[in-house]
Every structure is written in C-alpha cells, then in structure tokens.
Short mmCIF file of C-alpha atoms in Angstrom, two decimals:
data_model
loop_
_atom_site.label_atom_id
_atom_site.label_comp_id
_atom_site.label_asym_id
_atom_site.label_seq_id
_atom_site.Cartn_x
_atom_site.Cartn_y
_atom_site.Cartn_z
CA MET A 1 22.74 16.94 43.92
CA LEU A 2 26.02 16.73 44.81
CA PRO A 3 28.72 14.88 43.00
CA GLY A 4 28.81 11.62 42.53
CA GLN A 5 25.23 10.74 43.91
CA PRO A 6 21.99 9.49 42.55
CA CYS A 7 19.32 11.78 41.12
CA GLY A 8 16.73 12.02 43.60
CA THR A 9 14.25 12.70 40.29
CA CYS A 10 15.82 9.80 37.81
CA GLY A 11 17.97 7.45 40.21
CA THR A 12 21.21 7.65 38.01
CA VAL A 13 24.40 9.42 38.72
CA HIS A 14 25.00 12.93 36.27
CA LEU A 15 25.66 16.48 36.26
CA GLY A 16 23.77 19.40 37.60
CA SER A 17 20.19 18.95 38.19
CA HIS A 18 17.02 18.54 35.88
CA SER A 19 15.60 21.87 36.52
CA GLN A 20 18.82 23.14 35.59
CA PHE A 21 19.07 21.05 32.17
CA MET A 22 15.71 22.58 31.41
CA ALA A 23 16.25 25.88 32.35
CA THR A 24 18.40 26.25 29.32
CA MET A 25 16.19 24.16 27.00
CA PRO A 26 13.55 26.12 24.49
CA GLN A 27 10.11 26.37 25.83
CA ASP A 28 8.18 25.44 22.72
CA PRO A 29 7.58 21.60 23.28
CA VAL A 30 8.06 21.03 19.14
CA ASP A 31 11.64 22.94 19.85
CA MET A 32 12.59 21.06 22.75
CA VAL A 33 11.80 17.72 21.06
CA ASP A 34 13.76 19.01 18.03
CA ASP A 35 16.91 19.92 20.13
CA LEU A 36 16.89 16.90 22.36
CA VAL A 37 16.95 14.58 19.15
CA LYS A 38 19.85 16.71 18.39
CA MET A 39 22.07 16.67 21.52
CA GLY A 40 20.81 12.18 21.16
CA ILE A 41 18.79 12.27 24.28
CA TYR A 42 15.68 10.96 22.37
CA LYS A 43 16.72 8.22 19.60
CA GLN A 44 14.81 7.57 16.84
CA ASN A 45 13.08 4.32 18.21
CA GLN A 46 11.75 6.16 20.96
CA LEU A 47 9.79 8.32 19.03
CA ARG A 48 8.53 5.77 16.93
CA ALA A 49 7.61 4.24 20.40
CA ALA A 50 6.16 6.85 21.19
CA ASP A 51 4.15 7.80 17.73
CA THR A 52 3.02 4.54 18.42
CA VAL A 53 1.38 4.80 22.27
CA ASN A 54 0.70 8.12 21.21
CA ALA A 55 -1.59 6.88 18.59
CA TYR A 56 -3.54 4.84 20.97
CA GLU A 57 -4.07 7.66 23.23
CA LEU A 58 -5.19 9.80 21.04
CA ARG A 59 -8.15 7.33 19.69
CA LYS A 60 -9.06 6.48 23.62
CA ALA A 61 -8.99 10.86 24.00
CA LEU A 62 -11.09 11.07 20.86
CA PHE A 63 -13.25 8.43 21.69
CA LEU A 64 -14.07 9.95 24.94
CA LYS A 65 -14.47 13.25 23.44
CA ARG A 66 -17.03 11.82 20.87
CA VAL A 67 -19.13 9.29 23.11
CA GLY A 68 -18.62 11.05 26.54
CA ARG A 69 -20.34 13.97 25.63
CA ASN A 70 -17.86 15.94 28.47
CA ASP A 71 -20.07 13.90 30.96
CA PRO A 72 -17.26 12.93 33.42
CA GLN A 73 -19.59 9.84 34.84
CA ARG A 74 -20.26 9.36 31.18
CA GLU A 75 -16.95 8.68 30.70
CA LYS A 76 -16.05 6.63 33.62
CA LEU A 77 -18.78 3.91 32.77
CA ILE A 78 -17.50 4.07 29.01
CA LEU A 79 -14.24 3.14 30.76
CA ALA A 80 -15.57 0.67 32.73
CA LEU A 81 -17.81 -1.07 30.07
CA CYS A 82 -13.90 -0.85 27.63
CA LYS A 83 -11.95 -2.64 30.75
CA GLN A 84 -15.32 -5.39 30.48
CA ALA A 85 -14.75 -5.78 26.86
CA GLY A 86 -11.32 -7.15 27.67
CA GLY A 87 -9.76 -3.55 26.42
CA LEU A 88 -10.37 -0.53 24.79
CA GLU A 89 -9.16 -2.09 21.41
CA ASN A 90 -11.71 -4.95 21.71
CA ALA A 91 -14.69 -2.20 22.54
CA PHE A 92 -13.84 -0.58 19.64
CA ALA A 93 -14.04 -3.36 17.24
CA ALA A 94 -16.88 -4.84 19.19
CA ALA A 95 -18.96 -1.20 17.99
CA PHE A 96 -17.92 -0.65 15.00
CA GLY A 97 -16.59 -3.47 13.16
CA PRO A 98 -13.58 -4.29 11.14
CA GLN A 99 -13.49 -0.37 10.21
CA ALA A 100 -13.50 1.31 13.57
CA GLY A 101 -10.07 2.83 12.48
CA LEU A 102 -11.87 5.19 9.90
CA PHE A 103 -14.03 6.64 12.68
CA PHE A 104 -10.94 7.74 14.89
CA ALA A 105 -8.95 8.94 11.49
CA ASP A 106 -12.84 11.17 10.68
CA SER A 107 -12.39 12.51 14.37
CA VAL A 108 -9.42 13.73 14.12
CA ARG A 109 -9.88 15.61 10.50
CA ALA A 110 -12.95 16.49 11.77
CA SER A 111 -11.22 18.15 15.44
CA GLY A 112 -9.25 20.55 13.66
CA ALA A 113 -5.60 19.31 15.45
CA THR A 114 -2.83 20.75 13.80
CA ARG A 115 0.26 18.87 13.10
CA ARG A 116 1.85 21.07 15.47
CA GLU A 117 -0.45 20.20 17.97
CA PHE A 118 0.01 16.57 16.97
CA LEU A 119 4.15 17.08 17.58
CA LYS A 120 3.27 18.50 20.94
CA ASN A 121 1.51 15.47 21.80
CA MET A 122 4.31 13.51 20.04
CA ALA A 123 6.85 15.18 22.68
CA VAL A 124 4.91 14.34 25.73
CA GLY A 125 4.89 11.00 24.38
CA ALA A 126 8.51 10.95 24.06
CA ALA A 127 9.13 12.21 27.14
CA LEU A 128 7.52 9.61 28.63
CA VAL A 129 9.37 7.47 26.84
CA THR A 130 12.30 8.68 27.61
CA LEU A 131 11.85 8.99 31.62
CA ALA A 132 10.58 5.38 31.95
CA SER A 133 14.27 4.46 29.77
CA CYS A 134 16.14 6.06 32.32
CA ALA A 135 14.06 5.02 35.06
CA GLY A 136 14.54 1.50 34.03
CA GLY A 137 18.29 1.60 33.85
CA GLY A 138 18.79 2.72 30.31
CA ASN A 139 16.98 -0.68 28.76
CA ASP A 140 15.18 1.34 25.64
CA PRO A 141 11.44 0.06 25.13
CA THR A 142 12.30 -0.28 21.51
CA VAL A 143 10.07 -0.98 18.63
CA GLU A 144 11.62 -4.16 17.95
CA GLU A 145 10.85 -5.02 21.76
CA ALA A 146 7.06 -5.05 21.12
CA GLU A 147 7.07 -6.76 17.68
CA ALA A 148 9.41 -9.60 19.94
CA ALA A 149 6.48 -9.85 22.02
CA PRO A 150 3.91 -12.75 21.30
CA VAL A 151 0.96 -11.53 19.06
CA ASP A 152 -2.67 -12.09 20.42
CA THR A 153 -4.54 -14.67 18.37
CA SER A 154 -7.28 -16.13 20.77
CA ASN A 155 -10.08 -13.72 19.04
CA LEU A 156 -9.59 -14.87 15.77
CA GLU A 157 -12.96 -16.15 14.25
CA LYS A 158 -11.15 -18.32 11.73
CA THR A 159 -7.68 -19.36 11.29
CA ASP A 160 -7.42 -22.03 8.62
CA ILE A 161 -6.98 -19.00 5.64
CA GLN A 162 -6.53 -19.28 1.65
CA VAL A 163 -5.60 -16.50 -0.05
CA GLY A 164 -5.66 -16.63 -4.10
CA PHE A 165 -2.75 -14.97 -6.00
CA ILE A 166 -1.53 -14.83 -9.71
CA PRO A 167 1.97 -16.18 -10.09
CA ILE A 168 4.05 -12.82 -10.13
CA THR A 169 6.21 -10.70 -8.21
CA CYS A 170 3.67 -8.02 -7.51
CA ALA A 171 2.45 -10.58 -5.18
CA THR A 172 5.44 -10.78 -2.86
CA PRO A 173 3.78 -9.76 1.02
CA ILE A 174 0.87 -12.30 0.25
CA ILE A 175 3.66 -15.17 -1.31
CA MET A 176 6.23 -14.71 1.22
CA SER A 177 3.97 -14.55 4.17
CA GLU A 178 3.57 -18.16 4.10
CA PRO A 179 7.13 -19.36 3.85
CA LEU A 180 8.73 -16.80 5.85
CA GLY A 181 6.15 -17.58 8.51
CA PHE A 182 4.53 -13.82 8.76
CA TYR A 183 0.81 -15.71 8.58
CA GLU A 184 1.83 -17.84 11.48
CA LYS A 185 2.77 -15.61 13.67
CA TYR A 186 -0.44 -13.93 13.40
CA GLY A 187 -1.89 -17.49 14.28
CA PHE A 188 -2.67 -18.40 10.37
CA ASN A 189 -2.76 -21.93 9.57
CA ALA A 190 -2.70 -20.20 5.88
CA SER A 191 -1.86 -21.32 2.51
CA VAL A 192 -1.66 -19.00 -0.69
CA VAL A 193 -3.46 -20.75 -4.30
CA ARG A 194 -2.71 -19.91 -7.33
CA MET A 195 -4.61 -18.77 -9.63
CA PRO A 196 -4.36 -18.73 -13.89
CA SER A 197 -5.89 -15.09 -14.55
CA TRP A 198 -7.50 -12.35 -13.15
CA GLY A 199 -10.75 -13.43 -14.63
CA ALA A 200 -10.25 -16.59 -12.78
CA VAL A 201 -9.64 -14.24 -9.62
CA ARG A 202 -12.36 -12.53 -9.68
CA ASP A 203 -14.91 -14.77 -10.49
CA SER A 204 -13.64 -16.81 -7.41
CA ALA A 205 -13.85 -13.93 -5.27
CA ILE A 206 -17.75 -13.27 -6.03
CA ALA A 207 -18.18 -17.15 -5.49
CA GLY A 208 -16.94 -16.99 -1.74
CA GLU A 209 -14.32 -19.87 -2.82
CA LEU A 210 -11.30 -18.40 -1.06
CA ASP A 211 -11.12 -16.28 2.41
CA ALA A 212 -8.94 -13.11 0.54
CA TYR A 213 -7.46 -12.57 -3.07
CA HIS A 214 -4.59 -11.09 -4.50
CA MET A 215 -5.88 -8.42 -6.95
CA LEU A 216 -4.80 -5.26 -9.45
CA ALA A 217 -5.52 -2.11 -7.49
CA PRO A 218 -7.96 -1.12 -10.03
CA MET A 219 -10.62 -4.71 -9.49
CA PRO A 220 -11.82 -3.64 -6.32
CA ILE A 221 -13.06 -0.79 -7.88
CA ALA A 222 -14.54 -2.41 -10.66
CA MET A 223 -16.27 -4.85 -9.07
CA THR A 224 -17.91 -2.84 -6.69
CA LEU A 225 -19.48 -0.55 -9.16
CA GLY A 226 -20.16 -3.59 -11.32
CA LEU A 227 -18.26 -2.71 -14.28
CA GLY A 228 -17.24 -6.01 -15.71
CA SER A 229 -19.09 -7.85 -13.91
CA ALA A 230 -21.94 -7.81 -11.17
CA ALA A 231 -21.51 -5.66 -8.66
CA PHE A 232 -19.65 -7.21 -5.50
CA GLY A 233 -18.05 -5.27 -2.86
CA VAL A 234 -14.47 -5.37 -2.42
CA ARG A 235 -12.16 -3.59 -0.13
CA LEU A 236 -8.55 -2.87 -0.91
CA ALA A 237 -6.93 -3.09 2.52
CA SER A 238 -3.37 -2.73 1.70
CA ILE A 239 -0.93 -1.94 -1.41
CA GLN A 240 1.15 -4.96 -2.81
CA ASN A 241 3.94 -3.74 -4.04
CA ILE A 242 4.67 -0.16 -6.41
CA ASN A 243 6.37 -0.35 -9.51
CA GLY A 244 7.49 -3.51 -10.60
CA GLN A 245 5.55 -3.74 -14.38
CA ALA A 246 7.04 -2.88 -17.67
CA ILE A 247 6.83 -2.59 -21.56
CA THR A 248 8.40 -5.34 -23.77
CA VAL A 249 8.80 -5.54 -27.16
CA ALA A 250 8.99 -8.90 -28.93
CA GLU A 251 12.70 -9.49 -30.27
CA ARG A 252 11.37 -8.99 -33.84
CA HIS A 253 10.77 -5.58 -33.61
CA ARG A 254 14.36 -4.68 -31.97
CA GLY A 255 15.40 -1.60 -33.39
CA ASN A 256 12.22 -0.12 -34.59
CA VAL A 257 10.16 1.30 -31.66
CA SER A 258 11.74 4.46 -30.16
CA GLY A 259 8.44 6.02 -28.41
CA PRO A 260 5.01 5.50 -28.40
CA GLU A 261 4.36 6.32 -31.81
CA ASP A 262 6.41 3.10 -32.83
CA PHE A 263 3.75 1.32 -31.38
CA ARG A 264 1.12 2.08 -33.82
CA GLY A 265 -0.64 -0.97 -35.63
CA PHE A 266 0.78 -3.74 -32.52
CA VAL A 267 -1.30 -6.19 -30.94
CA ILE A 268 -0.55 -5.37 -26.88
CA GLY A 269 -0.90 -7.86 -24.04
CA VAL A 270 -1.82 -6.60 -20.76
CA PRO A 271 -3.63 -8.78 -18.12
CA PHE A 272 -7.15 -7.55 -17.64
CA PRO A 273 -8.97 -4.51 -18.41
CA TYR A 274 -9.28 -3.05 -15.12
CA SER A 275 -5.29 -3.41 -14.38
CA MET A 276 -2.63 -0.45 -14.14
CA HIS A 277 -1.28 -1.96 -17.06
CA ASN A 278 -4.36 -1.17 -19.19
CA LEU A 279 -4.37 2.32 -18.04
CA LEU A 280 -0.42 3.29 -17.95
CA ILE A 281 0.01 1.57 -21.53
CA ARG A 282 -3.04 3.48 -22.50
CA TYR A 283 -1.41 7.04 -20.87
CA TYR A 284 1.91 6.29 -22.99
CA LEU A 285 0.38 5.82 -26.30
CA ALA A 286 -1.89 8.39 -25.92
CA SER A 287 1.13 10.56 -25.05
CA GLY A 288 2.45 9.77 -28.20
CA GLY A 289 -1.23 10.57 -29.98
CA LEU A 290 -1.82 7.74 -30.73
CA ASP A 291 -5.99 6.16 -29.81
CA PRO A 292 -5.30 3.27 -27.80
CA ASP A 293 -8.80 2.40 -28.99
CA VAL A 294 -8.33 2.77 -32.94
CA ASP A 295 -4.54 2.78 -33.40
CA VAL A 296 -3.58 -0.28 -32.03
CA GLN A 297 -5.01 -3.52 -30.27
CA ILE A 298 -5.07 -4.04 -26.48
CA ARG A 299 -6.55 -7.15 -25.37
CA PRO A 300 -6.04 -9.62 -22.20
CA VAL A 301 -3.03 -12.01 -21.83
CA PRO A 302 -3.18 -13.83 -18.89
CA PRO A 303 0.49 -13.23 -17.78
CA PRO A 304 1.76 -16.87 -17.38
CA ASP A 305 0.61 -17.25 -21.17
CA SER A 306 2.24 -13.82 -22.35
CA ILE A 307 6.08 -15.14 -23.28
CA ALA A 308 4.30 -17.72 -25.13
CA GLN A 309 1.86 -15.69 -27.18
CA LEU A 310 4.99 -12.85 -27.52
CA ILE A 311 7.30 -15.62 -29.36
CA ALA A 312 4.22 -16.95 -31.49
CA GLY A 313 3.63 -13.75 -32.98
CA ASP A 314 0.13 -13.31 -31.50
CA ILE A 315 1.13 -10.01 -29.67
CA ASP A 316 3.92 -7.78 -30.48
CA ALA A 317 4.33 -6.16 -26.99
CA MET A 318 3.01 -6.41 -23.56
CA LEU A 319 2.61 -3.80 -20.78
CA MET A 320 3.00 -7.35 -18.02
CA PRO A 321 4.08 -7.27 -14.26
CA ASP A 322 7.40 -8.92 -13.56
CA PRO A 323 8.87 -11.45 -13.70
CA PHE A 324 7.52 -12.02 -16.59
CA ASN A 325 9.45 -9.06 -18.65
CA GLN A 326 12.68 -10.29 -17.33
CA ARG A 327 11.55 -14.12 -18.40
CA ALA A 328 11.24 -12.42 -21.91
CA VAL A 329 14.73 -11.01 -21.46
CA PHE A 330 15.76 -14.32 -20.06
CA GLU A 331 14.04 -16.03 -23.30
CA GLY A 332 15.25 -14.20 -25.66
CA ALA A 333 12.04 -13.56 -26.51
CA GLY A 334 11.94 -9.74 -26.42
CA TYR A 335 13.64 -6.80 -24.98
CA ILE A 336 12.19 -4.50 -22.18
CA HIS A 337 11.65 -1.12 -23.92
CA MET A 338 10.48 1.07 -20.35
CA LEU A 339 10.15 0.37 -16.76
CA THR A 340 6.36 2.16 -15.66
CA ARG A 341 8.61 3.61 -12.60
CA ASP A 342 9.43 6.17 -15.72
CA LEU A 343 5.66 6.98 -16.77
CA TRP A 344 5.13 7.29 -12.84
CA ASP A 345 7.29 6.36 -10.27
CA GLY A 346 5.49 4.75 -6.88
CA HIS A 347 2.52 3.90 -8.66
CA PRO A 348 0.39 1.16 -7.21
CA CYS A 349 0.15 -2.56 -9.17
CA CYS A 350 -1.57 -5.00 -7.19
CA ALA A 351 -3.32 -4.88 -4.06
CA PHE A 352 -4.63 -7.48 -0.88
CA THR A 353 -8.16 -7.48 -1.00
CA ALA A 354 -11.47 -9.38 0.75
CA SER A 355 -14.91 -9.07 0.37
CA ASP A 356 -17.52 -6.98 2.46
CA ASP A 357 -18.98 -10.08 3.13
CA TRP A 358 -15.76 -11.85 4.50
CA ILE A 359 -15.05 -8.84 6.27
CA THR A 360 -18.43 -8.71 7.90
CA ALA A 361 -18.05 -12.54 8.75
CA HIS A 362 -14.40 -12.21 9.96
CA PRO A 363 -13.66 -9.08 11.36
CA ASN A 364 -10.81 -9.74 13.96
CA ALA A 365 -9.01 -11.91 11.03
CA PHE A 366 -9.39 -9.96 8.35
CA ARG A 367 -7.45 -7.18 10.35
CA ALA A 368 -4.61 -9.89 11.81
CA LEU A 369 -4.35 -10.76 8.29
CA ASN A 370 -4.21 -7.56 6.63
CA LYS A 371 -1.62 -6.53 9.54
CA SER A 372 0.79 -9.50 8.48
CA ILE A 373 0.67 -8.90 5.15
CA ILE A 374 1.63 -5.26 5.70
CA GLU A 375 4.33 -6.10 8.36
CA ALA A 376 5.58 -8.73 5.06
CA ALA A 377 5.71 -5.45 2.91
CA VAL A 378 7.51 -4.09 5.43
CA TYR A 379 10.42 -6.58 5.32
CA ALA A 380 10.36 -6.62 1.67
CA GLN A 381 11.18 -2.88 1.36
CA ASP A 382 14.82 -3.48 2.97
CA ALA A 383 17.23 -4.27 0.10
CA ALA A 384 18.86 -6.96 2.19
CA ASN A 385 16.21 -9.25 2.45
CA ARG A 386 15.55 -9.81 -1.54
CA PRO A 387 17.61 -12.49 -1.93
CA GLU A 388 16.24 -14.28 0.91
CA ILE A 389 12.37 -13.50 -0.40
CA ALA A 390 13.64 -14.18 -4.11
CA ALA A 391 14.60 -17.79 -2.88
CA ALA A 392 11.86 -18.33 -0.82
CA ILE A 393 9.01 -17.31 -3.58
CA SER A 394 10.70 -18.52 -6.61
CA ASP A 395 9.60 -22.21 -5.70
CA ARG A 396 7.42 -24.12 -7.51
CA ALA A 397 4.39 -23.65 -5.50
CA PHE A 398 4.81 -20.26 -5.68
CA LEU A 399 6.52 -18.27 -9.36
CA ASN A 400 7.98 -21.41 -10.17
CA GLN A 401 10.10 -19.40 -11.90
CA PRO A 402 14.51 -19.50 -12.08
CA VAL A 403 15.91 -17.57 -9.18
CA GLU A 404 18.35 -15.32 -11.08
CA VAL A 405 14.63 -14.18 -13.02
CA VAL A 406 13.49 -13.29 -9.86
CA GLU A 407 15.92 -11.77 -7.74
CA ALA A 408 17.04 -9.73 -10.87
CA VAL A 409 13.85 -8.14 -10.57
CA LEU A 410 13.65 -7.96 -6.66
CA THR A 411 17.27 -6.11 -6.72
CA GLY A 412 16.82 -4.30 -9.68
CA ASN A 413 20.13 -5.49 -11.03
CA PHE A 414 19.45 -7.16 -14.26
CA GLU A 415 20.01 -7.08 -18.22
CA ASP A 416 17.53 -5.44 -20.39
CA GLY A 417 17.92 -7.22 -23.52
CA GLN A 418 19.29 -4.27 -25.48
CA GLY A 419 22.50 -5.26 -24.41
CA ASN A 420 22.57 -3.30 -20.95
CA THR A 421 23.10 -4.03 -17.65
CA LEU A 422 21.30 -1.96 -15.33
CA SER A 423 21.05 -1.11 -11.62
CA VAL A 424 17.61 0.19 -10.65
CA PRO A 425 16.93 -0.53 -6.62
CA ASP A 426 13.59 0.36 -7.25
CA ARG A 427 12.65 -1.13 -10.15
CA ILE A 428 9.89 -2.68 -7.42
CA ASP A 429 9.27 -1.80 -4.39
CA PHE A 430 6.88 -2.37 -1.79
CA ASP A 431 4.66 0.39 0.10
CA PRO A 432 1.67 -0.70 1.62
CA TYR A 433 -0.13 2.50 2.15
CA PRO A 434 -3.26 2.88 -0.35
CA TRP A 435 -3.23 6.42 -0.81
CA GLN A 436 -6.80 8.09 -1.81
CA SER A 437 -4.85 9.70 -4.71
CA PHE A 438 -4.22 6.25 -6.14
CA ALA A 439 -7.64 5.22 -6.32
CA LYS A 440 -8.89 9.04 -7.88
CA TRP A 441 -6.38 8.59 -10.49
CA ILE A 442 -7.61 4.77 -11.19
CA SER A 443 -11.29 6.53 -11.70
CA SER A 444 -10.21 9.42 -13.35
CA GLN A 445 -8.82 7.13 -16.29
CA LEU A 446 -11.94 4.75 -16.16
CA VAL A 447 -13.61 8.07 -16.79
CA ARG A 448 -11.19 8.78 -19.55
CA TRP A 449 -11.51 5.84 -21.50
CA GLU A 450 -15.11 5.01 -21.17
CA LEU A 451 -14.57 2.24 -18.69
CA PHE A 452 -16.25 3.54 -15.60
CA GLY A 453 -19.65 2.72 -17.35
CA ASP A 454 -22.45 3.80 -19.42
CA GLY A 455 -23.07 7.49 -19.54
CA ASN A 456 -20.25 8.32 -17.16
CA THR A 457 -18.12 11.07 -18.90
CA PRO A 458 -16.14 14.49 -17.74
CA GLU A 459 -18.99 16.01 -18.38
CA THR A 460 -21.23 13.94 -16.14
CA VAL A 461 -18.75 12.78 -13.68
CA SER A 462 -17.86 15.02 -10.16
CA ASN A 463 -14.70 14.97 -8.28
CA THR A 464 -17.37 13.98 -5.66
CA ASP A 465 -18.46 11.01 -7.58
CA ILE A 466 -14.73 9.93 -7.85
CA GLU A 467 -13.79 10.81 -4.12
CA ALA A 468 -16.76 8.95 -3.02
CA VAL A 469 -15.24 5.79 -4.28
CA GLY A 470 -11.98 5.85 -3.40
CA GLN A 471 -13.77 6.08 0.36
CA GLU A 472 -15.59 3.46 -0.22
CA VAL A 473 -13.10 1.10 -1.25
CA PHE A 474 -9.58 1.88 -0.31
CA LEU A 475 -9.35 1.62 3.34
CA THR A 476 -6.38 4.06 3.82
CA ASP A 477 -7.25 4.71 7.63
CA LEU A 478 -7.19 1.27 8.67
CA ALA A 479 -3.92 0.50 7.13
CA ARG A 480 -2.64 4.00 8.39
CA GLU A 481 -3.64 2.23 12.14
CA LEU A 482 -2.24 -1.45 11.57
CA ALA A 483 0.89 0.23 10.49
CA LEU A 484 1.02 2.05 13.63
CA GLU A 485 1.04 -0.52 15.47
CA LEU A 486 3.52 -2.00 14.03
CA GLY A 487 5.72 0.80 14.80
CA GLU A 488 6.10 2.36 11.21
CA GLN A 489 5.43 5.87 10.36
CA PRO A 490 2.62 6.01 8.04
CA PRO A 491 1.75 9.43 6.13
CA PHE A 492 -1.14 11.03 7.95
CA ASP A 493 -2.60 12.70 4.81
CA THR A 494 -4.37 10.47 2.59
CA ASP A 495 -3.56 12.37 -0.52
CA ARG A 496 -0.88 13.33 -2.73
CA VAL A 497 0.22 15.35 -5.84
CA GLU A 498 1.00 12.62 -8.15
CA THR A 499 3.97 13.18 -10.62
CA LEU A 500 3.77 11.14 -13.89
CA ALA A 501 6.06 11.65 -16.95
CA PHE A 502 3.51 13.90 -19.06
CA ASP A 503 1.48 15.74 -16.28
CA THR A 504 0.91 16.16 -12.59
CA PHE A 505 -2.76 14.59 -10.53
CA ASP A 506 -4.28 16.85 -8.73
CA PRO A 507 -6.57 14.74 -6.78
CA ASP A 508 -8.40 17.34 -5.45
CA ALA A 509 -9.97 17.84 -9.10
CA PRO A 510 -9.67 14.40 -10.97
CA VAL A 511 -12.39 15.84 -13.86
CA ASP A 512 -10.26 18.70 -14.55
CA TYR A 513 -7.73 16.49 -14.78
CA VAL A 514 -9.37 14.34 -17.55
CA LYS A 515 -10.25 17.05 -19.45
CA SER A 516 -6.42 18.62 -19.36
CA GLN A 517 -5.75 15.21 -21.00
CA ILE A 518 -8.23 15.49 -23.38
CA ASP A 519 -7.52 18.88 -24.51
CA GLU A 520 -3.68 18.14 -24.91
CA PHE A 521 -3.87 14.71 -26.29
CA GLY A 522 -6.75 14.54 -27.92
CA LYS A 523 -8.32 11.54 -26.15
#
C-alpha cells in the first residue's frame, strides 16, 4: 500500500498493511484482544456490543447442535422453520415458552465450554464489530444506538398491565418505570397499584387480581412451597434492590443499645415472616447470644404502620425497609442503629415476581415486562440519576413521602438520628441479577429457624433439596439473557460465596452452614 492511498482491505488511509500489523501481534486470540484494548483499537462499547452479538450466535450454535444432531439437512430444515416463525428468538419462545433462556444456559454448562473458549468467541465477535466500524467510516455500532432502536411490541399477549407494590424504596425500579416511561417503551399501558401489606400482596397474587407483583425475596420460595399459605407457584424474575434496610431503635431507648445483646426483652417489628428483614434480625440477634424465639418478640408490622407503632410504644425497634427508617429520624421517633449493608453488603431484599399461571398465559408480555424493570434497575444504579428518581417516586400516588427523605435514602447522604451526618452511597443499590446463592441462603435460614415446613431440619434437609428450590423459583438464566440483550454485562456464574458480618456462606454446602451456625451461636 502506497503512502496516502486507501487500504484495499478496509478502505481507510493508514500506515503499513494489515498483514504487517498482525505479524507483530500475539497469536493467541485472548492475548490479542487484551493488547488491542490497551492500544485503544477495541473500545469498551465494541466489546459490549460483541458480547451481545456473541450471546445470540452462541445460543444459535447450541440450538443447532442439540436439535440438529450434526445432520446438515436437519439443521437446514431447522433454520427454515425458524425463519418461518419470524426469527430464531420467536422460534425459541414458541418451542420452549418463557423459560427458553434456561435451555441455553443449561446447554452452555453441559457443553463444558471454558471461560477461555468464551473469550476466544468474544475475540472473534469484537473483531467483526471493529471491522464493521472501519468499513463504515468510523461510526461505532454502540450499545447506545442499539438501545435507541424501536422495541418490537407486536407479540405482546397483553398490554394493559397492573403491578402491585408496597410503598417502599425497595420497589424503586417497579415504581419509576411508570412515571419515567420504561413500561411505555416496551409497549405497556401499565400502572402500579399500591397495596397495604405483604399479606395483601400474597393473597392478591393467589387470587390472580393483578398481573405481577413486588414481593420480598423469600416470598416466592415460601408461596411455592406452601409455607404460610396454600402452595402457589410464583417465580422470582429479577431482584429489585440490594441493601436498603436498617435496624431502627425507638428514641426512648437512646443510649441503652450498643449491640444485639441489648435487644433482650424488646418487641421488634419486621414487615413479614418470610422476609429478609426477619431472617437478618434473627441472624443479628443470634450473634449476640439471644434466641429470637425466646428472648425477644418479633412480629409483623406493615411498613406504613411502623413509625406510628414506634411512637406509640407498640414496638421498641424495627428492621424495616426504607424510607421508614429515615422517616423515623425525620419525625424524631427513632434513630438508625445499623444499616443492613453492615450485616451483609449486597444482600437481596425485594423482587419482581409473577405467578406460574400468568407467565404461562403471557410468555412474551412477561419477558418484556421483566426486561423493562431490569432496564429501570440499571438506570437506578447510576448515582447521577437518583435525585430525578427520588422526585418521581416520592409523589402521593407512589411513596407519598417528603422528597428529602427519599433522596436521603437513594443518595446515601443522611442523618442517622444520633447527631451524625453520613455518606453511604450504597446504602441502597440496584442490581437485578438473582443469584442462586441468594435463594440458597434464604432457604438455609428458613431451615435454621424452623420456617421451612414441618419436619425440615438440618438433619433431614439436603443440599440438593435447597438447590432444587432455588432452581425452580429464581429465574437467574432468564435475567442474564435479558441483561445481555440490553447490552449489560451480567455474571455468567449462578452462585457466589456470600460474605456476611459473622460468617461466610458457601452455596455448595448450605446445610453445613446452618449446622455451623447452630454450633457457634446455639441456634
């Protein structure tokens, strides 16, 4: 190539030939991508776009391998049928229903593909994206451009949607999706319906009164297993929030409480028996040598009623969702003793859920609704968006709280009621990925506190039993698939080791974890 002349390969003007350049690069594709990133040739947006493209191609290859049985004629027929169905994704939905994503995730695990093989595929995908940019005169096919494309809403079985919620900041993605337009983007005329208590949410879901629901993360497990109600199949589609709760003590006890042992004799409010709040307060109290079923009284209190009960003396303390902890400070009713992030940083709290019946009847609508809420959760992750979100959800129709109270929670800049001004940016955060290790920890604690059903003890429940519950209820693989479609980078692992204040949870050994807790703390 002569100086100043366009390249015959990519059509642009540059020094040296492509072959000369490639001769100096590492031969291993993973090492090559690493070098190209460092050189600035591959941008992060190109890798993200390649990730999404590669996920689709990987699903296609797995589908053909499993169904085509290495028969070229059979594969040709399958592709023709997919085309007739309106594309591969429509064929997947028609063949496997709303849980199509589970098929592909299982295939990836069964195939024995290594992370290095995946990175090699990423290298190829990123190269294609970069070459397309070069040939196109430098316009990158960014994730932002993909997100700006119109969303196909033609296959929705239902567009007039009602989603039940409790007025707490944990429901931020579900609530904000109405005023900020996330539901509308995905073709829904959706409204959120405020509900008085978690018991009302459960009963409404069983009766099929609304389309989908904001629930506490343990509730779908409890409902599916028939704990506290008749068995009713509910799926946890995505996590609404992580952290975002606190232990608040009544103002009259100021100066008398410094640790868990000081709660002896207290009446403590939690939102619902099957809640992270109940499980976390038990975890905290037991660390101080208290038996939560003997040394204190733990009782359910609807969050909107919690401050009145704190003031009236009906409860001495509470582990509640925000904004009610911050509102207690605002009203002078109590002070924040501890944020739950200090018990377990990154713990789940609330979730977006729907019943098995509704998902079966509306597979496309369920997928789109979940995707809209996942996108809203991603938007809420950005601290710069939190003031806007606080203003949107504080409205009378939603949280019905002073904006400054909600903003203090969402931004993490707050007064704790003990004379301290704190800045804790992750006081609440939003990560929609439903880790299977979340489900396993929840089930392990239900076993620990004899809430897992009659006869289910650490001696009778197996690790396999606990794992099966999570796989049935938490739609981890579908959440990952939808996040990839949005250009996000969700984890490919389903489990992780969870680090808590007083121990570490190994998701491969939940029963041993419970036994070790009982051995150390007595229960």
